[in-house]
Coordinates of C-alpha atoms in Angstrom, one line a residue:
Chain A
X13 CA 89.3 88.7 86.5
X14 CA 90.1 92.3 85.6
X15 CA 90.2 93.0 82.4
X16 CA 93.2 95.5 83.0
X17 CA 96.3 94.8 81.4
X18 CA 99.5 95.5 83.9
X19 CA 102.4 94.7 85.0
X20 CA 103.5 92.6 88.1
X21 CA 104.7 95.2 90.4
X22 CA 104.7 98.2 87.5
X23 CA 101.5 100.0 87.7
X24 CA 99.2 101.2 90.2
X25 CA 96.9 103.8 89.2
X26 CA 94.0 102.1 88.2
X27 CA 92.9 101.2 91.9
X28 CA 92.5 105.2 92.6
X29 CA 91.3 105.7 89.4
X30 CA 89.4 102.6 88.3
X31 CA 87.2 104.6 85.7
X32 CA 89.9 105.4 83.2
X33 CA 90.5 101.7 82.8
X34 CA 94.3 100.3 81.6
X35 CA 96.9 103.2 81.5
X36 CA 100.6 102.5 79.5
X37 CA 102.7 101.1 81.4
X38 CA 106.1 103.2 82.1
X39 CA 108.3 103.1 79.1
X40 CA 111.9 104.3 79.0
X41 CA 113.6 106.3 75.9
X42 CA 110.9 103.8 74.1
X43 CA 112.6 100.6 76.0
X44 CA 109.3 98.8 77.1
X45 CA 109.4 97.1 80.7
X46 CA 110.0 93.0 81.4
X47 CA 109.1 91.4 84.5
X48 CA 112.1 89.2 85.5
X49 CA 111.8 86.0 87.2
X50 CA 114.6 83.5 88.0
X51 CA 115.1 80.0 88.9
X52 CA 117.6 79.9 91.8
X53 CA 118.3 76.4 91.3
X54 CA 117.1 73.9 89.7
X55 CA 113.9 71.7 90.9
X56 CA 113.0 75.2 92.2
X57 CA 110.2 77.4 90.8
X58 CA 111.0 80.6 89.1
X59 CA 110.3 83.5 91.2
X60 CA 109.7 87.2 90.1
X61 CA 113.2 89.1 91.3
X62 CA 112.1 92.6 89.7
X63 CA 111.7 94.7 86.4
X64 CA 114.5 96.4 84.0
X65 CA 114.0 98.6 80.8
X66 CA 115.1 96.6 77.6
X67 CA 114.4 97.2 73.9
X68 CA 113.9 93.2 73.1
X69 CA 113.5 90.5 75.0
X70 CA 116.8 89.2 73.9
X71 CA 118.2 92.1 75.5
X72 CA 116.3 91.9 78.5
X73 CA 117.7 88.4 79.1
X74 CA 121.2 90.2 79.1
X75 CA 119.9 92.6 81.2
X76 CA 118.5 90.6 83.4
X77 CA 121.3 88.2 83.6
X78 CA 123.6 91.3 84.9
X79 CA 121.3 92.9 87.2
X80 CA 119.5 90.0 88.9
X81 CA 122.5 87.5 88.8
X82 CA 125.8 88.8 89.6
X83 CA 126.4 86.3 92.6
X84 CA 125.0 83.0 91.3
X85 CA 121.4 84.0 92.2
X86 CA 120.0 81.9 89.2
X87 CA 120.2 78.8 86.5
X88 CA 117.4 80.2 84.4
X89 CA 116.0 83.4 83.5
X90 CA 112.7 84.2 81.8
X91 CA 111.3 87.9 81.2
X92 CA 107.9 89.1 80.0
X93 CA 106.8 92.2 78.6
X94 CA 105.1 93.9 81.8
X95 CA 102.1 94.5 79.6
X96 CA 101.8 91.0 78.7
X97 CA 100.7 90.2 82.7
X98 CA 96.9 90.1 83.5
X99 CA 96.4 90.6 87.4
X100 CA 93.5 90.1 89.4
X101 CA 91.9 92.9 90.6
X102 CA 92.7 94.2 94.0
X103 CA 89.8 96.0 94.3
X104 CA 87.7 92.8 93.9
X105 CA 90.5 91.0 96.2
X106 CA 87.8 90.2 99.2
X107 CA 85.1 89.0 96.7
X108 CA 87.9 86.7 94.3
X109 CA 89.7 84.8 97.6
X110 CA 86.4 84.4 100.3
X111 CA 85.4 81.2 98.8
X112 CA 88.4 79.4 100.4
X113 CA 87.3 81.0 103.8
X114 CA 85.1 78.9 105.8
X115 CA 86.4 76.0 104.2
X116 CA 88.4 74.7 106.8
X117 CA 87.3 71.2 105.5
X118 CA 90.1 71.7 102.7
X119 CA 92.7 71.0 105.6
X120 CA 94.2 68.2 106.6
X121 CA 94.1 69.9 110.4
X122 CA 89.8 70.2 110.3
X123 CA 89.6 66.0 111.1
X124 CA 89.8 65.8 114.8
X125 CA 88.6 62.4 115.7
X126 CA 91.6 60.4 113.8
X127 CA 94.2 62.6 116.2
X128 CA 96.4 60.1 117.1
X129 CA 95.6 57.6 114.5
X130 CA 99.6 56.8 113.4
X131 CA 100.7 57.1 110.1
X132 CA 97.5 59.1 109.1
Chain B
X3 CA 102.0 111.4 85.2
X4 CA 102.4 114.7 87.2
X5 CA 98.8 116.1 85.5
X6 CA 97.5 113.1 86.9
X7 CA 98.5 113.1 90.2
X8 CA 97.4 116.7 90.6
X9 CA 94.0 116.1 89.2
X10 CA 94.3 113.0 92.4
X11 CA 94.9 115.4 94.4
X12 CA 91.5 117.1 93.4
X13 CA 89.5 114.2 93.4
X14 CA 91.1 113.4 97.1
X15 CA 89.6 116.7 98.1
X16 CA 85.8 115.2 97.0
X17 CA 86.5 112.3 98.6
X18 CA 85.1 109.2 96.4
X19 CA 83.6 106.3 98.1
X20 CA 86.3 104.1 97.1
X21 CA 89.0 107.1 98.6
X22 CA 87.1 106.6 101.8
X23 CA 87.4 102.6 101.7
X24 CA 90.8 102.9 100.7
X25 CA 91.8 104.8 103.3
X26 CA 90.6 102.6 105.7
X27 CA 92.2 99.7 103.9
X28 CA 95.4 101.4 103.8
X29 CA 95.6 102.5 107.9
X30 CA 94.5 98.7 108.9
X31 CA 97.1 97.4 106.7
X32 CA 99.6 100.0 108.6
X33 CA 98.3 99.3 111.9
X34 CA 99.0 95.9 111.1
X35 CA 102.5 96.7 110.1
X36 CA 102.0 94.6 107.0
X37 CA 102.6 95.9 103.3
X38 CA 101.1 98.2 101.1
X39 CA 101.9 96.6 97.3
X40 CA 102.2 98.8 94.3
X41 CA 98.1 98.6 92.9
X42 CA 96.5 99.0 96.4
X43 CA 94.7 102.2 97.0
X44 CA 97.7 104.7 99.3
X45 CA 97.4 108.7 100.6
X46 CA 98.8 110.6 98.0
X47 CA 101.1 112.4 100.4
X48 CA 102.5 108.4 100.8
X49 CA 103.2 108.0 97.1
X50 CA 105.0 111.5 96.9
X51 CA 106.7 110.9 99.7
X52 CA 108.0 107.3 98.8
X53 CA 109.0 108.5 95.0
X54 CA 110.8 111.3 96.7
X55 CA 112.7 109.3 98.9
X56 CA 113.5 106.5 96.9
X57 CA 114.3 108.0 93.9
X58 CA 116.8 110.5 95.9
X59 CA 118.0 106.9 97.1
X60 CA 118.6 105.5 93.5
X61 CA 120.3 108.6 92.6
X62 CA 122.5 108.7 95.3
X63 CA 123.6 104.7 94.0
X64 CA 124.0 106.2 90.3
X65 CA 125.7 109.5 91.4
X66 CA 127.9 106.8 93.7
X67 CA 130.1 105.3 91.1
X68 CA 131.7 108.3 90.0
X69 CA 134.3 108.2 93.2
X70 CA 135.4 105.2 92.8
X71 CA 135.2 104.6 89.1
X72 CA 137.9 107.4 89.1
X73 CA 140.1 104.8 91.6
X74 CA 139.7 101.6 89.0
X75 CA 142.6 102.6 87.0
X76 CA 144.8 103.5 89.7
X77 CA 143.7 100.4 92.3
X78 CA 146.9 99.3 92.8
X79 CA 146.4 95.4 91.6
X80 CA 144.5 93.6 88.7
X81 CA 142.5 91.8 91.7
X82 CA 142.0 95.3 93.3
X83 CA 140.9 96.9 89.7
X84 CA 138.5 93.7 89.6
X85 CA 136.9 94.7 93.5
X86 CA 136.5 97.6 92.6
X87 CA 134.6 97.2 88.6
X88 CA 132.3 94.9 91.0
X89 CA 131.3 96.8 93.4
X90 CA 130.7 99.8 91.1
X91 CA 128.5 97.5 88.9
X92 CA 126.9 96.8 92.2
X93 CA 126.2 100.9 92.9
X94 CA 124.7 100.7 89.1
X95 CA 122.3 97.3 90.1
X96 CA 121.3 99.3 93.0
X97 CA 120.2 102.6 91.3
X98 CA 118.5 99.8 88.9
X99 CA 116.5 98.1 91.2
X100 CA 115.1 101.5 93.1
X101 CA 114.2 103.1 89.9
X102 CA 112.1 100.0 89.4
X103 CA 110.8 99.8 92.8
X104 CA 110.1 103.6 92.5
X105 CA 108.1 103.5 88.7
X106 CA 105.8 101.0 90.7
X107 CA 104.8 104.1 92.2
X108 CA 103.6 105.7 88.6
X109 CA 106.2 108.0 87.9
X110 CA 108.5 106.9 84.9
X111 CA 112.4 106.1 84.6
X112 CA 112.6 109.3 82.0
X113 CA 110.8 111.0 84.2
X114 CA 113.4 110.2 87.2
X115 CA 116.2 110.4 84.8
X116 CA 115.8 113.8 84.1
X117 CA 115.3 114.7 87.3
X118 CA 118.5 114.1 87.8
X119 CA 120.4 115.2 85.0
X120 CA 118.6 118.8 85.1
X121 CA 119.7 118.9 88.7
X122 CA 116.3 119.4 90.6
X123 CA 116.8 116.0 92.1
X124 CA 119.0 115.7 94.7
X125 CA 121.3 113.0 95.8
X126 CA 123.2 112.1 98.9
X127 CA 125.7 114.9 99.8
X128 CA 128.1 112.4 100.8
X129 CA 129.1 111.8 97.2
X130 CA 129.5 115.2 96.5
X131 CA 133.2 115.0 98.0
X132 CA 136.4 114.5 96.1
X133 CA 138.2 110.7 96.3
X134 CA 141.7 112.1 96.8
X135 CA 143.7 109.0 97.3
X136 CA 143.3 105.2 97.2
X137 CA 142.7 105.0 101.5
X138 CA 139.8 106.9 100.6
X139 CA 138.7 103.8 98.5
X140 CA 138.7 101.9 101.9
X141 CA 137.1 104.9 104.0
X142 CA 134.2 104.9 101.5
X143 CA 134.0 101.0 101.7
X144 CA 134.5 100.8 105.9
X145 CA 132.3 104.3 106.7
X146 CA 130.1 105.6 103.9
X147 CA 128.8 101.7 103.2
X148 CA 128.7 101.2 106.4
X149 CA 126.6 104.4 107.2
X150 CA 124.6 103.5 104.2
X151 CA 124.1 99.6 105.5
X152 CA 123.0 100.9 109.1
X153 CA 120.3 103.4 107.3
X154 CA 119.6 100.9 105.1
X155 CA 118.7 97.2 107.1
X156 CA 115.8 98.8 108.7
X157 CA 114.2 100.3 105.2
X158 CA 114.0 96.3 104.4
X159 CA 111.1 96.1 106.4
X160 CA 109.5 99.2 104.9
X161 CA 105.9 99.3 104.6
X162 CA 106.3 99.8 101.3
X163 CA 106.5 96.1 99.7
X164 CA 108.8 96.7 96.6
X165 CA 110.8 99.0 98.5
X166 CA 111.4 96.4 100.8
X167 CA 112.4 94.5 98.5
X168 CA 114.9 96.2 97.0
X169 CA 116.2 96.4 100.4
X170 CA 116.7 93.3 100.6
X171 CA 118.6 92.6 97.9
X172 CA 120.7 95.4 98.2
X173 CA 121.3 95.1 101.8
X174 CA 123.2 92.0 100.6
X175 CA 125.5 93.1 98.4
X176 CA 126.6 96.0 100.6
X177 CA 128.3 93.9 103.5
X178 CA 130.9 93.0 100.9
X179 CA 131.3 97.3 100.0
X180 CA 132.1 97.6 103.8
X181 CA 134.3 94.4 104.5
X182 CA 136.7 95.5 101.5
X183 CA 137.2 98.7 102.2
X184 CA 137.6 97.9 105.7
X185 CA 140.1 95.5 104.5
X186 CA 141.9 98.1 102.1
X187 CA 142.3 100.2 105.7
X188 CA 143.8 97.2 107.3
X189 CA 146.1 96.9 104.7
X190 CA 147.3 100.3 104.8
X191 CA 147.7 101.0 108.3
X192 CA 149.9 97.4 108.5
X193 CA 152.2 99.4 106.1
X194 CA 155.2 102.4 106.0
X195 CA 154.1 105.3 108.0
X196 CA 153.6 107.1 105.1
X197 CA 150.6 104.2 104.5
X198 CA 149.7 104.8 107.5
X199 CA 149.1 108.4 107.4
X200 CA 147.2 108.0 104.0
X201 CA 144.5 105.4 106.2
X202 CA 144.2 108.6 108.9
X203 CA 144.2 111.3 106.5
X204 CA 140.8 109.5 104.3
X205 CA 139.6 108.5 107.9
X206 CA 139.5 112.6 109.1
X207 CA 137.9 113.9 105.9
X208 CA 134.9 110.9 105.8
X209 CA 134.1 111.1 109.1
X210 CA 132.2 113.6 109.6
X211 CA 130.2 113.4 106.1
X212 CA 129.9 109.8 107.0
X213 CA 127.8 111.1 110.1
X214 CA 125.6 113.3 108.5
X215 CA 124.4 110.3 106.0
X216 CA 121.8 109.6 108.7
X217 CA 120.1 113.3 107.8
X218 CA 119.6 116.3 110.0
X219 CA 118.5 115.8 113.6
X220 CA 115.5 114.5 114.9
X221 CA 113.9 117.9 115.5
X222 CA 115.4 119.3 112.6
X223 CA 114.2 116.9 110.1
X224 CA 110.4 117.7 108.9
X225 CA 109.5 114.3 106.8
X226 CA 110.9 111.9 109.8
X227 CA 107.9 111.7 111.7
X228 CA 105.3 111.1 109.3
X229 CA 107.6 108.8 107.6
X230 CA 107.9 106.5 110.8
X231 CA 104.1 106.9 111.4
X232 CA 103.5 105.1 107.9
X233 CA 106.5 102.4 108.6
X234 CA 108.5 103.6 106.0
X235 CA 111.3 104.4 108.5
X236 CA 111.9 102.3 111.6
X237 CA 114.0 104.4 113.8
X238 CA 115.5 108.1 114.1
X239 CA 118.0 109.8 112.1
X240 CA 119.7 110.4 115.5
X241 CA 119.2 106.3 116.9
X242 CA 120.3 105.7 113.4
X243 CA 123.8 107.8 113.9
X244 CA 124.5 106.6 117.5
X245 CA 124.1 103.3 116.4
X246 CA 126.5 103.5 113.7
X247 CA 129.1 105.2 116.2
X248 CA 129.2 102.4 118.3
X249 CA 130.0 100.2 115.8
X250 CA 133.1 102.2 114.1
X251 CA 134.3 103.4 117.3
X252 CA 134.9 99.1 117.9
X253 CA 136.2 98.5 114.5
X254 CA 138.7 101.8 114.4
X255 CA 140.8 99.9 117.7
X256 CA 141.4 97.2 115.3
X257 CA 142.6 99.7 112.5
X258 CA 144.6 101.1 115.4
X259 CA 143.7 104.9 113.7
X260 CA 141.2 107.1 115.7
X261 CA 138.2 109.0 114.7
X262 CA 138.6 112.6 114.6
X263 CA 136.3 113.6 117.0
X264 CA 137.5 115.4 120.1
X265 CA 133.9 115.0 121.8
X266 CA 133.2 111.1 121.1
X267 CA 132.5 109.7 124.4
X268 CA 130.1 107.2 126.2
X269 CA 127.2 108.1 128.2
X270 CA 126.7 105.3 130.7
X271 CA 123.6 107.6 131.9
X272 CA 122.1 107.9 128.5
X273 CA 123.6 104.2 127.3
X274 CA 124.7 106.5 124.4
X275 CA 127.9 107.4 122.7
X276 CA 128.4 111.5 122.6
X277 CA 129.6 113.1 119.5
X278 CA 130.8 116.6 118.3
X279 CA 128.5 118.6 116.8
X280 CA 128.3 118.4 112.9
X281 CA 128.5 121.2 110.8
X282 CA 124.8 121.1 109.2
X283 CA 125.2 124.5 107.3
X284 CA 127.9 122.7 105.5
X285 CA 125.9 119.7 104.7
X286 CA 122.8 122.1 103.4
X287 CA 125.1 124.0 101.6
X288 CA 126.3 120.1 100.1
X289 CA 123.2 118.7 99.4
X290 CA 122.0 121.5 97.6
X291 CA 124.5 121.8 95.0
X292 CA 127.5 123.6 97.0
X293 CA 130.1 121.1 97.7
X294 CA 133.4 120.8 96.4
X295 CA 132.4 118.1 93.7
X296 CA 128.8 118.6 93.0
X297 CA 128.7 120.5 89.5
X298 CA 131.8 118.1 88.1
X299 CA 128.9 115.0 89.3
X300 CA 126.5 116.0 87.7
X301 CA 128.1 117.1 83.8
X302 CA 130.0 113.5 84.3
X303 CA 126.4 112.4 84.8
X304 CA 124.7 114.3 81.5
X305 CA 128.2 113.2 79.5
X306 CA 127.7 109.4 80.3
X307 CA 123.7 110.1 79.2
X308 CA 124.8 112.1 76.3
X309 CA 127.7 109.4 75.1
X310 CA 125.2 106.5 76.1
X311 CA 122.0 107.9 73.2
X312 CA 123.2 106.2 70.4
X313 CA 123.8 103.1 72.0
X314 CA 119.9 103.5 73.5
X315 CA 119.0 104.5 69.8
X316 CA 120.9 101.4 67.8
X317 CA 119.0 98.8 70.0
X318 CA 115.3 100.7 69.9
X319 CA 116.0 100.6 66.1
X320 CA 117.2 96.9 66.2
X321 CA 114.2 95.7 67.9
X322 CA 112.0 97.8 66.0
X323 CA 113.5 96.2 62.7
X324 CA 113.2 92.5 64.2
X325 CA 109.8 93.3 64.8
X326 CA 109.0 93.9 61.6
X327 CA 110.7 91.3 60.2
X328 CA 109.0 89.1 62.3
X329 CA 105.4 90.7 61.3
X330 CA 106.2 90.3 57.8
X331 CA 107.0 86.8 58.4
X332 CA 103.7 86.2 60.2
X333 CA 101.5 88.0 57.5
X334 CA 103.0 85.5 54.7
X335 CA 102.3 82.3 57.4
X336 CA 98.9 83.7 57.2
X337 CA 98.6 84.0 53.4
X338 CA 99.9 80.7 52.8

């Protein structure tokens, strides 16, 4: 895991600069950024939609309530501080999914010889 | 954020091992017209041109509401006044979600903020004209939406992933901007003559300015190229504009109103529909702070900032307080 501290879709830098390690996030007249993610109905997960500015999280709800669901979009809201989110590292992307790879055995689709086996 | 990118720019020049993997990550993910997401290693010329481009973009959605937030007292019903408060809040959501999308890039919303408000930003000229009557309310809605949707679709797919994403979203909301003021067109050319005339009258001035929302010509327009080389844009400014001429010159008939445009033709040779010439001196002169509306934009702009701080400074100092009521709460859980 890296050990950088960022948000979802809200920071960048670190990949071309990797030596100078977590940077603050953007901040706007001292309104810290949320990450909003909403259900769009229920028995459905909640999905990231995008970021706003907010000073609290109770504002950010509002916020997020009037720019992420003006049509119906969503039954339930949440929002995190974007500097709450720990990422993987991209740079280590290759090395953190390969396991998986070459594990075809994992699938349902690998077993050959049952193929045409009903109900299986 | 600007020291930093310069002092990028320096290190580009060196050329890091990981620059030189990066790059090579970046073209194959290009080549494979898949997405670039905001942490992933991009040409610094790609970042600066995205940021320019889509925080002109949010801009232009912010500038946008002026035009017709002047038309929500006069719309001429309470379900008009109600269209109309939505689809402004829509212009706001838009600018919202682009500055978002653009701050994944590492430049910050004060940072694009002032940009604006000091006027070294620019926006799209089109708003830099004066709403005169209400049928102007359904020319914006029928051609400048519409213009805006046609430029727009193909940005969805930009190789850009939360750019695309914006797209997206936005992308949705518009077709309702275009099918009411279409509609408010309809209306008006079903009406007196004098109705009528109105519809014609918004119809002649947007034209033209509606045209020039796809951007300069092909050969006239520097950043086009290398902006389709990186999948930003899909098509030309010029495919863009005959595109969106072949679709109003359809929709006017059932208006029954013409466009003002002596030359508009089709080219069965070409497959393409001919249009006059537009007057690009005037839309340079526009986009750079010269039109008829730009300087009254802009100080409606810095007055909604200005009347807006104290508002911005009540709720800093709210959450601030809660904060620390909340720490002082937590420090005596800890001492009992």
């Amino acid at each position: 895991m890296s050990s950088a501290v960022i948000g979802q879709d809200s920071q960048n830098h670190q990949s071309n600069q990797p030596s100078q390690g977590a940077q603050k996030p953007p901040t706007s007249a001292g309104w810290p950024l949320w990450e909003v993610f909403v259900r769009s109905s229920r028995g459905l997960s909640h999905v990231h939609a995008g970021s706003l500015h907010a000073p609290d999280a109770e504002m950010a709800v509002r916020n997020a309530r009037d720019l992420y669901t003006r049509r119906n979009e969503g039954v339930s809201l949440w929002v995190v501080r974007s500097t709450d989110i720990t990422t993987s590292d991209p740079d280590a992307k290759d090395m953190m999914f390969e396991s998986p790879q070459g594990k075809d055995y994992r699938h349902a689709t690998y077993y050959k010889e049952s193929e045409g086996v009903k109900h299986l | 954020m600007a020291e930093q990118k310069s002092s990028g720019g320096h290190l580009a020049a060196v050329r890091t091992p990981e620059d030189i993997a990066g790059q090579r990550r970046f073209e194959a993910i290009i080549a494979d017209d898949s997405r670039i997401e905001p942490r992933d290693w991009m040409p610094e010329a790609y970042r600066k041109s995205l940021t320019r481009q889509m925080s002109q973009h949010a801009h232009s959605e912010i500038i946008g509401m002026q035009p017709e937030a002047n038309w929500i007292t006069r719309a001429p019903s309470l379900k008009r006044k109600a269209i109309l408060m939505a689809k402004v809040q829509d212009e706001a959501g838009h600018g919202l979600y682009l500055y978002s999308a653009t701050e994944t890039l590492g430049t910050d919303r004060d940072t694009l903020n002032n940009q604006l408000l000091t006027g070294r930003a620019k926006y799209s000229s089109i708003f830099n004209y004066p709403a005169r009557t209400w049928a102007d309310m359904g020319a914006i809605g029928w051609l400048v939406d519409g213009a805006a949707i046609a430029n727009q679709v193909p940005l969805c797919r930009a190789s850009y992933g939360p750019y695309g994403r914006a797209m997206v979203r936005i992308c949705k909301e518009e077709s309702f901007h275009q099918r009411q003021g279409f509609e408010i067109l309809l209306e008006l050319s079903r009406g007196t003559e004098a109705q009528r005339k109105m519809a014609q009258d918004a119809i002649n001035r947007f034209y033209a300015p509606a045209l020039m929302m796809f951007g300069p010509s092909d050969q006239d327009s520097p950043n086009s190229q290398q902006s389709m080389a990186w999948n930003i844009k899909r098509f030309s400014n010029d495919d863009l504009r005959q595109r969106f001429v072949g679709m109003i010159v359809e929709q006017v008939k059932v208006l029954g109103l013409s466009l003002p445009d002596p030359d508009l033709r089709y080219d069965e040779e070409s497959g393409q529909w001919l249009h006059m010439d537009l007057d690009w001196d005037e839309f340079k002169r526009v986009v750079s702070g010269g039109g008829p509306c730009n300087s009254q934009r802009l100080a409606r702009r810095r007055e909604a900032h200005e009347d807006g701080a104290w508002v911005r400074e009540a709720a800093a100092a709210f959450a601030r307080k809660q904060q620390n009521e909340k720490n002082q709460h937590d420090q005596k859980a800890e001492v009992a």
